[in-house]
Coordinates of C-alpha atoms in Angstrom, one line a residue:
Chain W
X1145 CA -27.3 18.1 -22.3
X1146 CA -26.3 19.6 -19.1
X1147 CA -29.1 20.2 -16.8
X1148 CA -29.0 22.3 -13.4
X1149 CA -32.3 21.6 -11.7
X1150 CA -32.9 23.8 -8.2
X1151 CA -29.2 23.1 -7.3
X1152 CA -28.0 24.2 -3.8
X1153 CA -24.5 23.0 -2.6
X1154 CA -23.8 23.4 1.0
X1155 CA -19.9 24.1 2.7
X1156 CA -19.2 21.6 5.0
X1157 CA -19.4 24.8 7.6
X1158 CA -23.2 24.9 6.6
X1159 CA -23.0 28.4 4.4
X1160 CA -23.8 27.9 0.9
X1161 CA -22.2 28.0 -2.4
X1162 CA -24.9 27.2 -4.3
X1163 CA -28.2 28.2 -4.2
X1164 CA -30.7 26.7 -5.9
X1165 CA -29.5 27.3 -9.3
X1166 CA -31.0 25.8 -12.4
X1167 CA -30.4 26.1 -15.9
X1168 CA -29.5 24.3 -19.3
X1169 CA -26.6 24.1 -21.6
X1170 CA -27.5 22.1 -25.2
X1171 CA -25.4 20.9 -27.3
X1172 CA -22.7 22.6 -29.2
X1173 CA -23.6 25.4 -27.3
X1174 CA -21.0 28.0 -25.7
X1175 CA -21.6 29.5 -22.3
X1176 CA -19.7 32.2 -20.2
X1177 CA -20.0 31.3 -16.9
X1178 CA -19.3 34.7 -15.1
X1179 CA -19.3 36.3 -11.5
X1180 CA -17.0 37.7 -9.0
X1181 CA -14.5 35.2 -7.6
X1182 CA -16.5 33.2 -4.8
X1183 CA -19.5 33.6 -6.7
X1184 CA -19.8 29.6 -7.1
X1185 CA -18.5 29.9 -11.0
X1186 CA -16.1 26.5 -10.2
X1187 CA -18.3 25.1 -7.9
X1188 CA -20.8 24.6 -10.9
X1189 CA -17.9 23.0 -12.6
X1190 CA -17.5 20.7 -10.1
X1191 CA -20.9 19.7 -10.3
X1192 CA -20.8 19.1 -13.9
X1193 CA -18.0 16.7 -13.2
X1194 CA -19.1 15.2 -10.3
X1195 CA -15.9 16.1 -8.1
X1196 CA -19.0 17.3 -5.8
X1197 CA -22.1 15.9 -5.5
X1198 CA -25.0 18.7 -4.8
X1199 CA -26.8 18.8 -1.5
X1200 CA -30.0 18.8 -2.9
X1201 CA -31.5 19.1 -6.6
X1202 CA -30.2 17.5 -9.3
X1203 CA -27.4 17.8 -12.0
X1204 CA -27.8 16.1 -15.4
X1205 CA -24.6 15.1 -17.8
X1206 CA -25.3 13.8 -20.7
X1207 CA -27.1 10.9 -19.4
X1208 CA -26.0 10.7 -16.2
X1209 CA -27.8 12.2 -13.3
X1210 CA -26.7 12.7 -9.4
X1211 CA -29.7 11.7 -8.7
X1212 CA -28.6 8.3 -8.9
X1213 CA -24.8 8.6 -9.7
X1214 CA -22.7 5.5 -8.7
X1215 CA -19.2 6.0 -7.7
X1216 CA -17.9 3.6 -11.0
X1217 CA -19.8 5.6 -13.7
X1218 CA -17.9 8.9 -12.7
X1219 CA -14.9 7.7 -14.9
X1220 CA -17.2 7.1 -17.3
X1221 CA -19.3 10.4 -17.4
X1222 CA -15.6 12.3 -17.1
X1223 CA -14.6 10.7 -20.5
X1224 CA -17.2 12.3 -21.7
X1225 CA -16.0 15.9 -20.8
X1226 CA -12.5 17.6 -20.8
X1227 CA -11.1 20.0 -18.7
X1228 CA -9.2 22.7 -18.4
X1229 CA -8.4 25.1 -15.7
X1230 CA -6.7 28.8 -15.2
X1231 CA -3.0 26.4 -13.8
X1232 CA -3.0 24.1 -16.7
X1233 CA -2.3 20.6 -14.4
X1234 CA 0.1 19.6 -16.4
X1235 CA 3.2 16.8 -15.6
X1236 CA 6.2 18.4 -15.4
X1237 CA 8.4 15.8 -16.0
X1238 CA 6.5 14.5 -19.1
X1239 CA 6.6 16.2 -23.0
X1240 CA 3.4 18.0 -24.7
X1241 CA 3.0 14.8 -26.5
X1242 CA 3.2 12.3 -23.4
X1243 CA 0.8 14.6 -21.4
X1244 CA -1.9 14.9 -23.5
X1245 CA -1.0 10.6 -24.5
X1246 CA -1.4 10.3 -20.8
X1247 CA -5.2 11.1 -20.8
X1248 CA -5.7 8.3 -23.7
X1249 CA -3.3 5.7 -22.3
X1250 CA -5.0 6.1 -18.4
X1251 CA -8.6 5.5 -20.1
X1252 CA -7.1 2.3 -21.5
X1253 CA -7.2 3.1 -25.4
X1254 CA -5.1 1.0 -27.9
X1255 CA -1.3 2.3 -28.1
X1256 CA -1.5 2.2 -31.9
X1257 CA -5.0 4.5 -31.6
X1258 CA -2.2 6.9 -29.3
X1259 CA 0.1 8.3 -31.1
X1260 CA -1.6 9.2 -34.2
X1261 CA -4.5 10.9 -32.2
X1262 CA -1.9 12.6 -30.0
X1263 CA -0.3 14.2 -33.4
X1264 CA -4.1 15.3 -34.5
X1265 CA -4.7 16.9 -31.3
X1266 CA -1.8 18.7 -31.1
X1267 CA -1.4 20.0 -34.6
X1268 CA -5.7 21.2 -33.9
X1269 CA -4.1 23.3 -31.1
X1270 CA -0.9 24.4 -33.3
X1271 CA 1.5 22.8 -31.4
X1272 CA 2.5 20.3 -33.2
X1273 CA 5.9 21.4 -33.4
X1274 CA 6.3 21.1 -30.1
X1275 CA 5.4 18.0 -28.9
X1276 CA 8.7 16.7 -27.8
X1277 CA 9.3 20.1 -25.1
X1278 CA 8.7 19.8 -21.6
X1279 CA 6.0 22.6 -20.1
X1280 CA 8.9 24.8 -18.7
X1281 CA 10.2 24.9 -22.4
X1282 CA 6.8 26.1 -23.2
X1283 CA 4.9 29.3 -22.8
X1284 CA 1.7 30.1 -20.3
X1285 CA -0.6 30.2 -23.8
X1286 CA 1.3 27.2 -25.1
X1287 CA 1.0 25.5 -21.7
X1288 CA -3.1 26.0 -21.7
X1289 CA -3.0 24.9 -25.5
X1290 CA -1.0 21.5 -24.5
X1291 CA -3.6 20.8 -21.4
X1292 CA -6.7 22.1 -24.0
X1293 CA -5.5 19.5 -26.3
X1294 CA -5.3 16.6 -23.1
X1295 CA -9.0 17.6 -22.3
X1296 CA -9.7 17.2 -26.4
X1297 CA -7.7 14.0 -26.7
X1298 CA -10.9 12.0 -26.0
X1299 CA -13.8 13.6 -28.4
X1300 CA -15.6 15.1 -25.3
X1301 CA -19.0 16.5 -25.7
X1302 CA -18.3 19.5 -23.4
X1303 CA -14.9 21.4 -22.8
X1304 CA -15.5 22.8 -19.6
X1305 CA -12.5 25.9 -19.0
X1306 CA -12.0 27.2 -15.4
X1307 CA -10.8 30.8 -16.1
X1308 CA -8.2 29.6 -18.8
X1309 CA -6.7 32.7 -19.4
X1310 CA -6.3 33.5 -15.5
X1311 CA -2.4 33.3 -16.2
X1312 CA -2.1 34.7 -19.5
X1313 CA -1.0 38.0 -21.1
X1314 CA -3.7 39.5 -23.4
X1315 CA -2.4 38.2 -26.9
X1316 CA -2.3 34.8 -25.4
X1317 CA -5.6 35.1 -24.1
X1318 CA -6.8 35.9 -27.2
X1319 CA -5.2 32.8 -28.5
X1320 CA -6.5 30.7 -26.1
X1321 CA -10.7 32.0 -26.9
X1322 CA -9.9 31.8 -30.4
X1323 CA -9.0 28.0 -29.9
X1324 CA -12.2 27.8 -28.1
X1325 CA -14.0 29.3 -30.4
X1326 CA -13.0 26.6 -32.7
X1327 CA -13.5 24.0 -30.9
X1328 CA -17.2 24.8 -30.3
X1329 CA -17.2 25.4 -34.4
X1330 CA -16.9 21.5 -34.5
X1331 CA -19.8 20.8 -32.4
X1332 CA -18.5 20.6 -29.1
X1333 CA -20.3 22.7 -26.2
X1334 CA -17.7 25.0 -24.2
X1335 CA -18.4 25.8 -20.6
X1336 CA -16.3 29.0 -20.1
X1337 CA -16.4 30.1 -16.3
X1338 CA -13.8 33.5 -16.5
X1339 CA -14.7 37.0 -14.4
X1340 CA -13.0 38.9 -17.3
X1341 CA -15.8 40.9 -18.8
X1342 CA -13.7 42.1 -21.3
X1343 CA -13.5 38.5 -22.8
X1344 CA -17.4 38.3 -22.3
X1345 CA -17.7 41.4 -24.6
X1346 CA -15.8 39.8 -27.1
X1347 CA -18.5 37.3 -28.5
X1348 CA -21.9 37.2 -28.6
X1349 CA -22.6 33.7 -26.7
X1350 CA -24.5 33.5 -23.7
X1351 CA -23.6 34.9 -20.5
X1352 CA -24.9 32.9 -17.2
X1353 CA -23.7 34.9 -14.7
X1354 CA -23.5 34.1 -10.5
X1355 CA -23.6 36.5 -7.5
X1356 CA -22.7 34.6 -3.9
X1357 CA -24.1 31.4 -5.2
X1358 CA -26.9 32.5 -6.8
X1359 CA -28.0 32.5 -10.7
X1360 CA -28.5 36.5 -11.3
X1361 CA -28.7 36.8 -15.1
X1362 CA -29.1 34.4 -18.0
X1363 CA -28.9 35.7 -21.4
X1364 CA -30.6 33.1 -23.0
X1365 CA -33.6 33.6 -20.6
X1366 CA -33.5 37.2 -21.8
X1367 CA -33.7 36.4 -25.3
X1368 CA -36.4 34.6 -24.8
X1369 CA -38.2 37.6 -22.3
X1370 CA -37.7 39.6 -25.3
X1371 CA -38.9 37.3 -28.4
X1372 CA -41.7 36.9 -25.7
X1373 CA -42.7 40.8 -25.6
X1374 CA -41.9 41.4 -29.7
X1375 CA -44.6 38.3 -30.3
X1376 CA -47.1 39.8 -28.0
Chain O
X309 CA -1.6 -4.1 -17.4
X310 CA 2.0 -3.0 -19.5
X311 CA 1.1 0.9 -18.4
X312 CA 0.6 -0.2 -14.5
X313 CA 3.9 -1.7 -15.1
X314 CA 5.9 0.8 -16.7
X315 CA 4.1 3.6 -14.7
X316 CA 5.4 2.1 -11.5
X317 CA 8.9 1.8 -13.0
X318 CA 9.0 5.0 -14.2
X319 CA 8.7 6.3 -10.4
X320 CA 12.2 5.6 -9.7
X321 CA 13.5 6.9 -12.7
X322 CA 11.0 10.5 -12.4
X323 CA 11.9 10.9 -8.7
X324 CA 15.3 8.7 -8.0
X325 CA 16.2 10.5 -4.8
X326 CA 12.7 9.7 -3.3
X327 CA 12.9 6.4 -4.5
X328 CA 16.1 5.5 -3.1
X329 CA 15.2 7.5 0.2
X330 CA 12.1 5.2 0.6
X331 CA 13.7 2.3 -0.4
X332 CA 16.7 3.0 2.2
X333 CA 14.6 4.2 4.8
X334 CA 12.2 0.9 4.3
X335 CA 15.5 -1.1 4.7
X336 CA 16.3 0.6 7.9
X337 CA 13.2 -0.3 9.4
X338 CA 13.0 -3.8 8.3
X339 CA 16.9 -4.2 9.4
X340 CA 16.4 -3.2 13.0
X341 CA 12.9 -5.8 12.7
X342 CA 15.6 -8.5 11.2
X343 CA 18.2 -7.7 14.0
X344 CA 15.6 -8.6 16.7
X345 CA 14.7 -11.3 14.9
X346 CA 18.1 -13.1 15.0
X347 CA 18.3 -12.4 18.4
X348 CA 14.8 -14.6 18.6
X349 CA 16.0 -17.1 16.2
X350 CA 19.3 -17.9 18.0
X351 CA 17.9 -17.5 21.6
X352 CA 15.5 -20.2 20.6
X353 CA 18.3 -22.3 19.1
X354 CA 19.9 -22.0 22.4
X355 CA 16.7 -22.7 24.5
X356 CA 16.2 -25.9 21.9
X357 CA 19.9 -26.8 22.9
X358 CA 18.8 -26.5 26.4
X359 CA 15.6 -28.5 26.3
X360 CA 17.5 -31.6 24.8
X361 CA 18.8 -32.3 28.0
X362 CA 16.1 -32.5 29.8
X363 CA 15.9 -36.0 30.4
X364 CA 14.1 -39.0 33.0
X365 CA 16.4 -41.3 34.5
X366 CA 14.5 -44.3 36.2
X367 CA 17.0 -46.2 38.4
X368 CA 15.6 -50.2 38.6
X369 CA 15.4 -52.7 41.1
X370 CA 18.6 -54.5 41.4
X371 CA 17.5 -58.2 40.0
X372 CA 15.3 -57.3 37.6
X373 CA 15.0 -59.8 34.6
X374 CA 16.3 -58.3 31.1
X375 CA 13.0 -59.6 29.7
X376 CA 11.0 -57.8 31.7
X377 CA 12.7 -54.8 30.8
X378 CA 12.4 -55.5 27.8
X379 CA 8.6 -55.7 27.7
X380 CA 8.5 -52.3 29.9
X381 CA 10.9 -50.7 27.4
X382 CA 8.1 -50.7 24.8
X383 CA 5.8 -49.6 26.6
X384 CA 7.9 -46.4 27.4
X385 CA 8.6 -45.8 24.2
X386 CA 4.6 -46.3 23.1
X387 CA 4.1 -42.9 25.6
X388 CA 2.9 -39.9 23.4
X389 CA 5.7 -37.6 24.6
X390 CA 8.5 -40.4 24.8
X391 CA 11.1 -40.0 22.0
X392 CA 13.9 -42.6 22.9
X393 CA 14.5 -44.8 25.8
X394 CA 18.2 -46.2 26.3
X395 CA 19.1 -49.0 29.1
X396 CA 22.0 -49.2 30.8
X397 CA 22.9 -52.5 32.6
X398 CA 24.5 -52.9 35.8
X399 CA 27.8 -53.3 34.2
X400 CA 27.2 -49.9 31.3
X401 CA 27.0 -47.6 34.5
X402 CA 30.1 -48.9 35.9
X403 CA 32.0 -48.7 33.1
X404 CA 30.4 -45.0 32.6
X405 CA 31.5 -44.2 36.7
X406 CA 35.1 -45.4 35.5
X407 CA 35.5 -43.3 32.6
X408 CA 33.8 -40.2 34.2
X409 CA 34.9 -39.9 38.1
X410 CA 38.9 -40.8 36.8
X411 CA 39.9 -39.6 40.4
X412 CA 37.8 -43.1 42.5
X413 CA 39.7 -45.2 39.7
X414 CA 40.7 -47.2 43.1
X415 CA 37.9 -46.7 44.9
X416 CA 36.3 -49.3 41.9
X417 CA 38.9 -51.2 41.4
X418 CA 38.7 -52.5 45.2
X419 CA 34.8 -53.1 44.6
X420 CA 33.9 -56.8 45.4
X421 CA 30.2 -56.1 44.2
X422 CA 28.7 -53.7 41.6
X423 CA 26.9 -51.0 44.1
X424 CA 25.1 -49.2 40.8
X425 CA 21.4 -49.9 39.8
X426 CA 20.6 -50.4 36.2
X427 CA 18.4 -47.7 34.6
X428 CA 16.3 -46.2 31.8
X429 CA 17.0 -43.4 30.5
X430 CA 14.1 -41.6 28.4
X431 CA 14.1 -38.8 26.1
X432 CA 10.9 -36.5 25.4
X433 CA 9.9 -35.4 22.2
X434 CA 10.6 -31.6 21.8
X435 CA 7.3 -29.8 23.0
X436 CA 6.7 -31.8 25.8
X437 CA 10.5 -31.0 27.7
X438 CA 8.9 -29.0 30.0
X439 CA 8.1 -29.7 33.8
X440 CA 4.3 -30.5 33.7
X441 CA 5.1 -33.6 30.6
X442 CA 8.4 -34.6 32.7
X443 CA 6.1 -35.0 35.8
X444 CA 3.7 -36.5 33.9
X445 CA 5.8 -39.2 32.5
X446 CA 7.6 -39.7 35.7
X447 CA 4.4 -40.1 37.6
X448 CA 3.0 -43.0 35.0
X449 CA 7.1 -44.6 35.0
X450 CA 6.2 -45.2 38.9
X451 CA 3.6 -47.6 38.5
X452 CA 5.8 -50.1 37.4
X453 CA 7.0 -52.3 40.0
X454 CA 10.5 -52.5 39.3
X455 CA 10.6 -48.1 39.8
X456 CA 13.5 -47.9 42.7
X457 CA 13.9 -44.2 41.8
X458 CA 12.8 -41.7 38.9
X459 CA 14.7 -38.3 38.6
X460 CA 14.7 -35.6 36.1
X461 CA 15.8 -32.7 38.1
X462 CA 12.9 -31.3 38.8
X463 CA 14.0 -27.7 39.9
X464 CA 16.6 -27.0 36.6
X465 CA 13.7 -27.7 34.1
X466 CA 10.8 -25.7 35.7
X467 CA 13.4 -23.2 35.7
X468 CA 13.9 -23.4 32.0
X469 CA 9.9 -23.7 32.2
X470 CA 10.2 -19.8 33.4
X471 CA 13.1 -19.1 31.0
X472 CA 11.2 -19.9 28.2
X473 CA 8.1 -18.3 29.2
X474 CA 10.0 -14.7 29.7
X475 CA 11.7 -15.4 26.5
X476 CA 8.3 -15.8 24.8
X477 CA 6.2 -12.9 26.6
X478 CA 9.6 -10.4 26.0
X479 CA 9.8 -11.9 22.3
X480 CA 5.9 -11.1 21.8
X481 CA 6.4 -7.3 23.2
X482 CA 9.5 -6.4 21.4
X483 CA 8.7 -8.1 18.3
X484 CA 5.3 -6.4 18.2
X485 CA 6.9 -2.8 19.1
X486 CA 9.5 -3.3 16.4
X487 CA 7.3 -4.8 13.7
X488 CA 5.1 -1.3 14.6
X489 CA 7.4 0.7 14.6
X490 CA 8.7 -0.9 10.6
X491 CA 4.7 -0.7 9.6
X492 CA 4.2 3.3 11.0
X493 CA 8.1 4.3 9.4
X494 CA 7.1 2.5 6.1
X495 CA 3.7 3.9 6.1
X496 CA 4.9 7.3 6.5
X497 CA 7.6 6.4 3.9
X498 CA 5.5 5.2 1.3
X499 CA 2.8 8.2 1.8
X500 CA 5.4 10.3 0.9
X501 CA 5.8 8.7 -2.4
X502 CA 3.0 9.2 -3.4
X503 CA 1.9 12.4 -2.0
X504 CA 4.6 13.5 -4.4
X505 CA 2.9 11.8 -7.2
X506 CA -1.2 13.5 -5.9
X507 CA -1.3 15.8 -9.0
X508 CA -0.9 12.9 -11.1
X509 CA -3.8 10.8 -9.2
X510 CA -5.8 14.6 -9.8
X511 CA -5.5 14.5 -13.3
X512 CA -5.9 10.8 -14.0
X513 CA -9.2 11.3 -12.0
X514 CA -10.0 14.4 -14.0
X515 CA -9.3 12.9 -17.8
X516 CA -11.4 9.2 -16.5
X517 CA -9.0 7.0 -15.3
X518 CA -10.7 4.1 -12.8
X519 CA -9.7 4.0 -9.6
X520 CA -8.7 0.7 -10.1
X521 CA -6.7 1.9 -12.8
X522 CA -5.3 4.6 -10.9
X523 CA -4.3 2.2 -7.8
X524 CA -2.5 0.1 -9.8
X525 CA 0.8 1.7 -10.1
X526 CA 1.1 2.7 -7.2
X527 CA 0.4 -0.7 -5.3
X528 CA 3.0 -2.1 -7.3
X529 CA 5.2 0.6 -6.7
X530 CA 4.9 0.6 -2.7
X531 CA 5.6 -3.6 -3.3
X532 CA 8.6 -3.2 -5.1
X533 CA 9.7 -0.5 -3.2
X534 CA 8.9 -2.7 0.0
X535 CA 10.2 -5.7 -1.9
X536 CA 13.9 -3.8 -2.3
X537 CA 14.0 -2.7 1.0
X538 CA 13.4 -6.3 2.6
X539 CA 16.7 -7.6 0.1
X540 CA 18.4 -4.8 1.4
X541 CA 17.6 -5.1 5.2
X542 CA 18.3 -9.1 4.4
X543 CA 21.8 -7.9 2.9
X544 CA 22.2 -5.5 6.2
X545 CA 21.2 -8.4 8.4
X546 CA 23.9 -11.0 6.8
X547 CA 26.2 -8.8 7.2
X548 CA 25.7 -8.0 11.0
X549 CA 25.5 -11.5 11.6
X550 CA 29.0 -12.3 9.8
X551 CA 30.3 -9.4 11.9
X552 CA 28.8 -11.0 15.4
X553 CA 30.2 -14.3 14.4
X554 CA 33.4 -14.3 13.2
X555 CA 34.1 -11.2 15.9
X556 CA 31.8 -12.5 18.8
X557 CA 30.3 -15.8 18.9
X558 CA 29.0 -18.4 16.8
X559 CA 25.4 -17.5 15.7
X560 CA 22.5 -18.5 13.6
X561 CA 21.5 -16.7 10.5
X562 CA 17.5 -17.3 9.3
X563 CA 16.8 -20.0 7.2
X564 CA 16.1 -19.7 3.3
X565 CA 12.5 -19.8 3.4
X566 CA 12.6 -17.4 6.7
X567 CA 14.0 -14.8 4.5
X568 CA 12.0 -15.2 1.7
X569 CA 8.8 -14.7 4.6
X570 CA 11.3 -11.4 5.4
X571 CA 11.4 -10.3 2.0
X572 CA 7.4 -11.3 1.4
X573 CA 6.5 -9.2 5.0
X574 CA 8.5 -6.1 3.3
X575 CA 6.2 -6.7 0.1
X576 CA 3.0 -7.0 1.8
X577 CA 3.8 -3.8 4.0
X578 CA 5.2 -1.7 1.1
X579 CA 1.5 -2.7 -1.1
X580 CA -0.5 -2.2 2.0
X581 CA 1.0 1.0 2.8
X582 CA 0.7 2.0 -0.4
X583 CA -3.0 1.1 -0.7
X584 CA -4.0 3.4 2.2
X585 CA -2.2 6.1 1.3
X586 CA -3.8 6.1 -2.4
X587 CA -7.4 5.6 -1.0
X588 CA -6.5 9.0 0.8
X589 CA -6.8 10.2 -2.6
X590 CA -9.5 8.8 -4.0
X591 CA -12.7 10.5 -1.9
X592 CA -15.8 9.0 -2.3
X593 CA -17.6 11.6 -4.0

């Protein structure tokens, strides 16, 4: 569903943050993405949601490839994706509920579709009692929760996460994976980029990990090296 | 098209100070624009005043039949730049002499014989009260044969010629400085609006939003916010004019429709401004 094919993404100063990268993500699938900071872990994100374009190979989204991505279809490829990143990017001067309504009402859905998908939402992400506060009222792990259930809000096929629990204290971080975790149990692929190993260690998903723009270890590739040598 | 709207009311009520900031600052700019500009409107309603006295006097032959005159009169008055043509008789200019030189009252009372010509005296159309079309007519008024004398005081009107001309060319320069000036203060303005509303653009971007859809608001915003601030500077400008005239001198204020264009200008600049500063955020990638 997501397809990195020899990806290299230059700086504009000509040194690169990407170099030539490829790998794939199927569906329902969850991925660490994991490296040092610098390493190119958001820069792959950005890819994926075509914030950049790559300077030469090709990224594939569900459909869509750079190859021959038009400016007007971005809205449409982001609708099929949520995000989330390590500073939430939530509006201050709107409630839980009217953030995460804000991502349906901006995509054009029907106001009496809103509200009730707003409630579903935020009750998946156990906030529901809370959907009137303001994010100051609300903690850093309820914060991520309220911006996990904007990127949600539209049934995308990947959540991509940009170190979401960056900002967090441990038992909020562990929160926060859980949440994840469930999400992905419904069928929807989670692209985790985080340099906290100890998160990593936690679950046995695959681990793509970057060094200075390069792709240095795959786990899935690994699996596959090994059900290699055991059939030989 | 209801979210565009209620998106770009909730702006004033989110960030009030800005708003009223913007919307004040807009005003300001405008006013100074509209303060130039009734010095434009009533130096023109002056120069008009002026220009309405230009005027061609052709003295005739004494003795010259009243049919005649009659035939030449519609010709004059067939000329393109010829508004009116009045004749005064022998006996008209007389009587005119009397009334206005009260201090020879004598002097024509002892007259045996009337020593003033009759005459024509022909109005131009405004446009063409300027030198060139005065010599112009004067020069075609010569070739009939009953012309003793044409005068339309040459030297006053090409000087009005050169009044109006400085007028226009200072008009031109200060109106274009100030009507920068307005565009650069509301652009910076305006940028400022919504460079306090950029996170929001991010995340509309980020959850899908067209960038139509994203534009929206804000165009609207940045013309109501120009749209206020042309009232206001309209408000501003009434009132400086009721102060010069009741205080100073009787002025002109702008007509109806000329503030309405006032009140349009400060739309179009707030949604223009407004449109640049959004494409800013909105790269092409």
């Amino acid at each position: 569903m997501i397809r990195f094919n020899r990806v290299f993404k230059a700086f504009p100063k000509g040194s690169l943050a990407l170099k030539d990268v490829s790998f794939h993500v199927a569906k329902s699938e969850f991925a660490f993405l994991t490296g040092h900071s610098g390493a190119g872990k958001s820069t792959v994100l950005r890819l994926i949601y075509a914030d950049e374009l790559p300077t030469s190979g090709t990224v594939r989204v569900s459909g869509f490839s750079t190859a021959n991505l038009k400016r007007r279809e971005i809205p449409k490829l982001r609708r099929r994706l949520g995000i989330v990143f390590q500073d939430f990017r939530l509006l201050e001067d709107r409630t839980a509920e009217e953030n995460v309504a804000f991502a349906l009402e901006v995509t054009g859905t029907r106001r009496s579709v809103i509200a009730p998908k707003v409630m579903r939402v935020l009750a998946q992400v156990g906030l529901a009692a809370k959907a009137q506060a303001y994010p100051r009222e609300l903690s850093g792990g309820e914060q991520q929760r309220v911006a996990i259930a904007r990127a949600l809000v539209n049934d995308p096929l990947v959540l991509l996460a940009d170190e979401p629990t960056g900002n967090l204290d441990e038992r909020a971080t562990r929160g926060v994976f859980q949440l994840l975790r469930d999400i992905n149990a419904t069928g929807t692929a989670v692209i985790l980029a985080t340099h906290d190993l100890d998160l990593v260690r936690q679950a046995p998903y695959r681990t793509i990990e970057l060094q200075d723009g390069a792709l240095v270890y795959d786990s899935a590739e690994e699996d596959e090296r090994h059900e290699g040598v055991a059939s030989q | 098209m209801r979210l565009t709207i209620r998106e770009a009311l909730l702006s004033f009520r989110r960030a009030p100070v800005l708003s009223v900031l913007a919307v004040t600052t807009i005003a300001f700019a405008l006013f100074v624009l509209g303060l130039f500009g009734l010095v434009a409107v009533n130096l023109r309603g002056a120069l008009t005043q002026i220009e309405e006295r230009v005027e061609i006097v052709m003295y005739l032959t004494r003795g010259t039949p009243v049919e005649v005159v009659t035939v030449a009169i519609g010709d004059i008055d067939a000329f393109p730049e010829v508004e009116s043509v009045n004749y005064v008789t022998e006996d008209q200019a007389l009587e005119r002499a009397r009334q206005q030189l009260v201090e020879f009252q004598g002097v024509f009372d002892d007259l045996a014989t009337n020593p003033l010509p009759a005459s024509l005296e022909i109005h131009l159309k405004p446009g063409f009260r300027d030198s060139r079309n005065a010599r112009t007519v004067a020069q075609r008024l010569s070739g009939f044969r009953f012309a003793e004398d044409i005068r339309y005081g040459s030297d006053w009107v090409a000087k009005l010629d050169r009044l109006r001309d400085i007028a226009g060319v200072v008009g031109l320069v200060l109106g274009a400085g100030f009507a920068a000036a307005a565009l650069i203060i509301i652009g910076t303005t305006i940028r400022m609006t919504v460079l306090a509303r950029r996170r929001e653009i991010h995340i509309m971007r980020l959850v899908g939003a067209t960038d139509g859809f994203i534009r929206r608001p804000f165009l609207l915003d940045g013309a109501l916010k120009g749209a206020l601030g042309g009232a206001f500077a309209i408000a501003l400008n009434y009132g400086a004019f009721l102060a010069v005239s009741r205080g100073l001198f009787q002025a002109a204020f702008f007509s109806t429709e000329q503030s309405a264009l006032f009140v349009l200008f400060g739309t179009i600049l707030g949604f223009a401004a407004s449109a640049l500063s959004v494409g800013r955020h909105l790269p092409s990638a």
